[in-house]
CSV table of C-alpha atoms in Angstrom, one decimal:
chain,number,residue,atom,x,y,z
F,1,THR,CA,-1.7,19.2,-0.5
F,2,GLN,CA,-5.0,20.7,0.8
F,3,ASN,CA,-4.3,23.6,-1.5
F,4,ARG,CA,-7.5,24.5,-3.4
F,5,GLN,CA,-5.6,26.5,-6.2
F,6,ASN,CA,-3.3,23.6,-6.8
F,7,SER,CA,-6.2,21.2,-7.0
F,8,LEU,CA,-8.1,23.3,-9.5
F,9,VAL,CA,-5.0,23.8,-11.7
F,10,SER,CA,-4.3,20.0,-11.6
F,11,GLY,CA,-7.9,19.2,-12.6
F,12,LEU,CA,-7.8,21.7,-15.5
F,13,LEU,CA,-4.5,20.3,-16.7
F,14,ALA,CA,-6.0,16.8,-16.7
F,15,VAL,CA,-9.1,17.9,-18.6
F,16,PHE,CA,-7.3,20.1,-21.1
F,17,SER,CA,-4.2,17.9,-21.6
F,18,GLY,CA,-3.8,18.7,-25.3
F,19,TYR,CA,-2.2,16.0,-27.4
F,20,TYR,CA,-2.7,13.4,-24.6
F,21,VAL,CA,-6.5,13.6,-24.4
F,22,ALA,CA,-6.9,10.9,-27.0
F,23,PHE,CA,-4.7,8.5,-25.1
F,24,LEU,CA,-6.1,8.9,-21.6
F,25,ALA,CA,-9.2,7.0,-22.4
F,26,THR,CA,-7.4,4.1,-24.2
F,27,THR,CA,-5.6,1.0,-22.9
F,28,ASP,CA,-2.2,2.7,-22.7
F,29,ASN,CA,0.3,3.8,-20.0
F,30,PHE,CA,0.1,7.5,-20.7
F,31,GLY,CA,-2.2,8.1,-17.7
F,32,ILE,CA,0.1,6.1,-15.4
F,33,LEU,CA,3.1,7.9,-16.7
F,34,MET,CA,1.6,11.3,-16.1
F,35,LEU,CA,0.7,10.4,-12.5
F,36,LEU,CA,4.1,9.0,-11.8
F,37,GLY,CA,5.8,11.9,-13.4
F,38,ALA,CA,3.8,14.4,-11.3
F,39,LEU,CA,4.6,12.4,-8.2
F,40,PHE,CA,8.3,12.4,-9.1
F,41,PHE,CA,8.5,16.2,-9.3
F,42,PHE,CA,6.3,16.6,-6.2
F,43,ILE,CA,8.7,14.5,-4.2
F,44,LEU,CA,11.7,16.3,-5.7
F,45,ALA,CA,10.3,19.7,-4.9
F,46,ASN,CA,9.6,18.9,-1.2
F,47,GLU,CA,12.2,18.6,1.5
F,48,ASN,CA,11.7,15.2,2.9
F,49,LYS,CA,14.2,12.8,4.4
F,50,ASN,CA,12.5,9.9,2.6
F,51,ALA,CA,12.8,11.7,-0.8
F,52,PRO,CA,15.7,9.5,-2.1
F,53,LEU,CA,13.8,6.3,-1.3
F,54,LEU,CA,10.5,7.6,-2.8
F,55,LEU,CA,12.3,9.0,-5.9
F,56,GLY,CA,14.0,5.6,-6.5
F,57,LEU,CA,10.7,3.7,-6.3
F,58,VAL,CA,8.9,6.1,-8.6
F,59,SER,CA,11.8,6.1,-11.1
F,60,GLY,CA,11.7,2.3,-11.1
F,61,LEU,CA,8.0,2.3,-11.7
F,62,ILE,CA,8.4,4.8,-14.6
F,63,ASN,CA,11.0,2.6,-16.1
F,64,LEU,CA,8.7,-0.4,-15.9
F,65,ALA,CA,6.0,1.7,-17.6
F,66,ARG,CA,8.1,2.9,-20.5
F,67,ALA,CA,11.4,1.8,-22.2
F,68,ASP,CA,12.7,5.4,-22.1
F,69,GLY,CA,11.9,5.5,-18.4
F,70,ALA,CA,15.5,4.8,-17.7
F,71,LEU,CA,16.0,8.5,-18.4
F,72,TRP,CA,14.2,9.2,-15.1
F,73,PHE,CA,16.8,7.3,-13.2
F,74,GLY,CA,19.4,9.8,-14.5
F,75,LEU,CA,17.0,12.7,-13.8
F,76,GLY,CA,16.5,11.5,-10.2
F,77,LEU,CA,20.2,11.3,-9.6
F,78,ALA,CA,20.7,14.8,-11.1
F,79,GLY,CA,17.8,16.1,-8.9
F,80,LEU,CA,19.3,14.7,-5.7
F,81,LEU,CA,22.7,16.2,-6.6
F,82,ILE,CA,21.2,19.6,-7.3
F,83,ARG,CA,19.2,19.5,-4.1
F,84,ASN,CA,22.3,18.7,-2.0
F,85,VAL,CA,25.0,20.7,-3.7
F,86,GLN,CA,24.4,23.9,-1.9
F,87,ALA,CA,27.4,25.6,-3.4
F,88,LEU,CA,29.6,22.6,-2.4
F,89,LYS,CA,29.4,23.4,1.3
F,90,PRO,CA,31.2,21.1,3.8
F,91,GLY,CA,29.2,17.9,4.3
F,92,PHE,CA,28.0,17.8,0.7
F,93,VAL,CA,29.7,14.4,0.0
F,94,LYS,CA,28.6,13.0,3.4
F,95,LYS,CA,25.0,14.0,2.8
F,96,THR,CA,24.8,13.1,-0.9
F,97,PHE,CA,26.4,9.6,-1.0
F,98,PRO,CA,23.8,7.9,1.4
F,99,ALA,CA,21.0,9.7,-0.5
F,100,VAL,CA,22.3,8.4,-3.9
F,101,GLY,CA,22.8,4.9,-2.5
F,102,LEU,CA,19.3,4.8,-1.1
F,103,PHE,CA,17.9,6.1,-4.4
F,104,ILE,CA,19.7,3.4,-6.4
F,105,LEU,CA,18.7,0.7,-3.9
F,106,ALA,CA,15.0,1.7,-4.2
F,107,TYR,CA,15.2,1.8,-8.0
F,108,LEU,CA,16.7,-1.7,-8.1
F,109,LEU,CA,14.0,-2.9,-5.7
F,110,VAL,CA,11.5,-2.2,-8.4
F,111,MET,CA,13.6,-2.9,-11.5
F,112,GLY,CA,15.8,-5.6,-10.1
F,113,PRO,CA,13.4,-8.6,-10.8
F,114,TRP,CA,12.9,-7.4,-14.4
F,115,MET,CA,16.6,-7.0,-14.9
F,116,LEU,CA,17.2,-10.5,-13.6
F,117,ARG,CA,14.5,-11.8,-15.9
F,118,ASN,CA,16.2,-10.1,-18.9
F,119,LEU,CA,19.6,-11.5,-17.8
F,120,SER,CA,18.2,-15.0,-17.8
F,121,ILE,CA,16.7,-14.5,-21.3
F,122,TRP,CA,18.9,-12.0,-23.2
F,123,GLY,CA,22.1,-12.1,-21.1
F,124,THR,CA,21.8,-8.3,-20.5
F,125,PRO,CA,20.0,-6.3,-17.7
F,126,LEU,CA,17.9,-4.5,-20.3
F,127,THR,CA,16.5,-5.9,-23.5
F,128,ALA,CA,18.9,-6.8,-26.3
F,129,ALA,CA,17.7,-3.9,-28.4
F,130,GLY,CA,17.9,-1.4,-25.6
F,131,GLY,CA,21.7,-1.1,-25.9
F,132,ARG,CA,21.5,-0.6,-29.6
F,133,VAL,CA,19.6,2.7,-29.6
F,134,LEU,CA,22.8,4.6,-30.3
F,135,TRP,CA,23.1,3.0,-33.7
F,136,LEU,CA,19.6,3.7,-35.0
F,137,THR,CA,19.5,5.6,-38.3
F,138,SER,CA,15.8,6.2,-38.4
F,139,TYR,CA,12.7,5.8,-36.2
F,140,GLU,CA,11.7,2.7,-38.3
F,141,ASP,CA,14.9,1.0,-37.0
F,142,THR,CA,13.2,0.7,-33.6
F,143,PHE,CA,11.1,-2.1,-35.2
F,144,SER,CA,13.9,-4.0,-36.7
F,145,TRP,CA,14.0,-7.7,-35.9
F,146,PRO,CA,16.3,-9.3,-35.0
F,147,ALA,CA,17.9,-6.5,-33.1
F,148,ASP,CA,21.4,-7.7,-33.7
F,149,GLN,CA,21.3,-6.2,-37.2
F,150,ILE,CA,21.4,-2.7,-35.6
F,151,THR,CA,25.2,-2.3,-35.2
F,152,MET,CA,27.8,0.4,-35.5
F,153,GLN,CA,28.6,-0.8,-39.0
F,154,HIS,CA,24.9,-0.3,-39.9
F,155,TRP,CA,25.1,3.2,-38.5
F,156,LEU,CA,28.4,4.1,-40.3
F,157,ALA,CA,27.0,2.8,-43.6
F,158,GLY,CA,24.6,5.8,-43.6
F,159,GLY,CA,27.4,8.3,-44.1
F,160,TRP,CA,27.8,11.8,-42.7
F,161,SER,CA,25.0,13.3,-44.7
F,162,SER,CA,22.6,10.8,-43.1
F,163,PHE,CA,24.0,11.5,-39.6
F,164,TRP,CA,23.6,15.3,-39.8
F,165,GLY,CA,20.2,15.0,-41.5
F,166,GLY,CA,19.0,12.6,-38.8
F,167,TRP,CA,20.4,14.7,-36.0
F,168,MET,CA,18.9,18.0,-37.3
F,169,ASN,CA,15.6,16.3,-37.9
F,170,ALA,CA,15.6,14.8,-34.4
F,171,LEU,CA,16.4,18.3,-33.0
F,172,ARG,CA,13.5,19.8,-35.0
F,173,LEU,CA,11.1,17.2,-33.9
F,174,ASN,CA,12.1,17.5,-30.3
F,175,ILE,CA,11.6,21.2,-30.3
F,176,LEU,CA,8.2,20.9,-32.0
F,177,SER,CA,7.2,18.1,-29.6
F,178,ALA,CA,8.3,20.2,-26.6
F,179,LEU,CA,6.2,23.2,-27.8
F,180,GLY,CA,3.2,21.4,-29.4
F,181,VAL,CA,2.9,18.3,-27.2
F,182,GLN,CA,4.4,18.9,-23.8
F,183,ALA,CA,3.7,22.6,-23.7
F,184,ALA,CA,0.5,22.4,-25.8
F,185,PHE,CA,1.6,26.0,-27.0
F,186,TRP,CA,-0.8,27.7,-24.5
F,187,LEU,CA,1.2,26.4,-21.5
F,188,LEU,CA,4.6,27.8,-22.8
F,189,PRO,CA,4.2,31.3,-21.1
F,190,LEU,CA,3.1,29.6,-17.9
F,191,ILE,CA,6.2,27.3,-18.0
F,192,LEU,CA,8.5,30.3,-18.5
F,193,VAL,CA,6.8,32.1,-15.5
F,194,GLY,CA,7.1,29.0,-13.4
F,195,LEU,CA,10.8,28.5,-14.2
F,196,ARG,CA,11.5,32.1,-13.2
F,197,GLN,CA,9.5,31.9,-10.0
F,198,MET,CA,10.8,28.5,-8.9
F,199,ARG,CA,14.5,29.1,-9.8
F,200,SER,CA,15.3,29.5,-6.1
F,201,HIS,CA,14.6,25.8,-5.6
F,202,VAL,CA,17.8,24.9,-7.3
F,203,GLN,CA,20.0,27.6,-5.9
């Protein structure tokens, strides 16, 4: 961006990346995911006619990097809608539909070959276990093999006490992760300031 302040902040965030420091020097995809995630938000924040195409490509690459990368597909769609909604002015649909179509096409350009491969092996676009995440009762269930034992019946067998306990524990862990991992505690005030200053970008 040729902005010295942005460059310095980016460098400091990379050096003092909290929880992720230990993973950046190992054979893992955290570094790749960080770069792609930063690129995703950079594209989304800048008015560019090629944004839908670029967002789709980056979302596909994130999905290849991580199984939960599919969430970025939904985030990209939401971002395009928020950018184009403009209080539902005339022309919203005409402007948004082509952008969404281009985004999906670009995403499939990256993910399509992998989905075709999965179809030939598993019979589903994503892995056989991917569609069973809803029926997990604990984190350990993600390692269950074969995956077909993770079913709705398996989930129901846990009972309501197990459901509520699991949901509350997940909520607690997500809040702690957001504060301690993503925000690294010391970033939280800066995040709040940034949200306040950048709120006009979604109005």
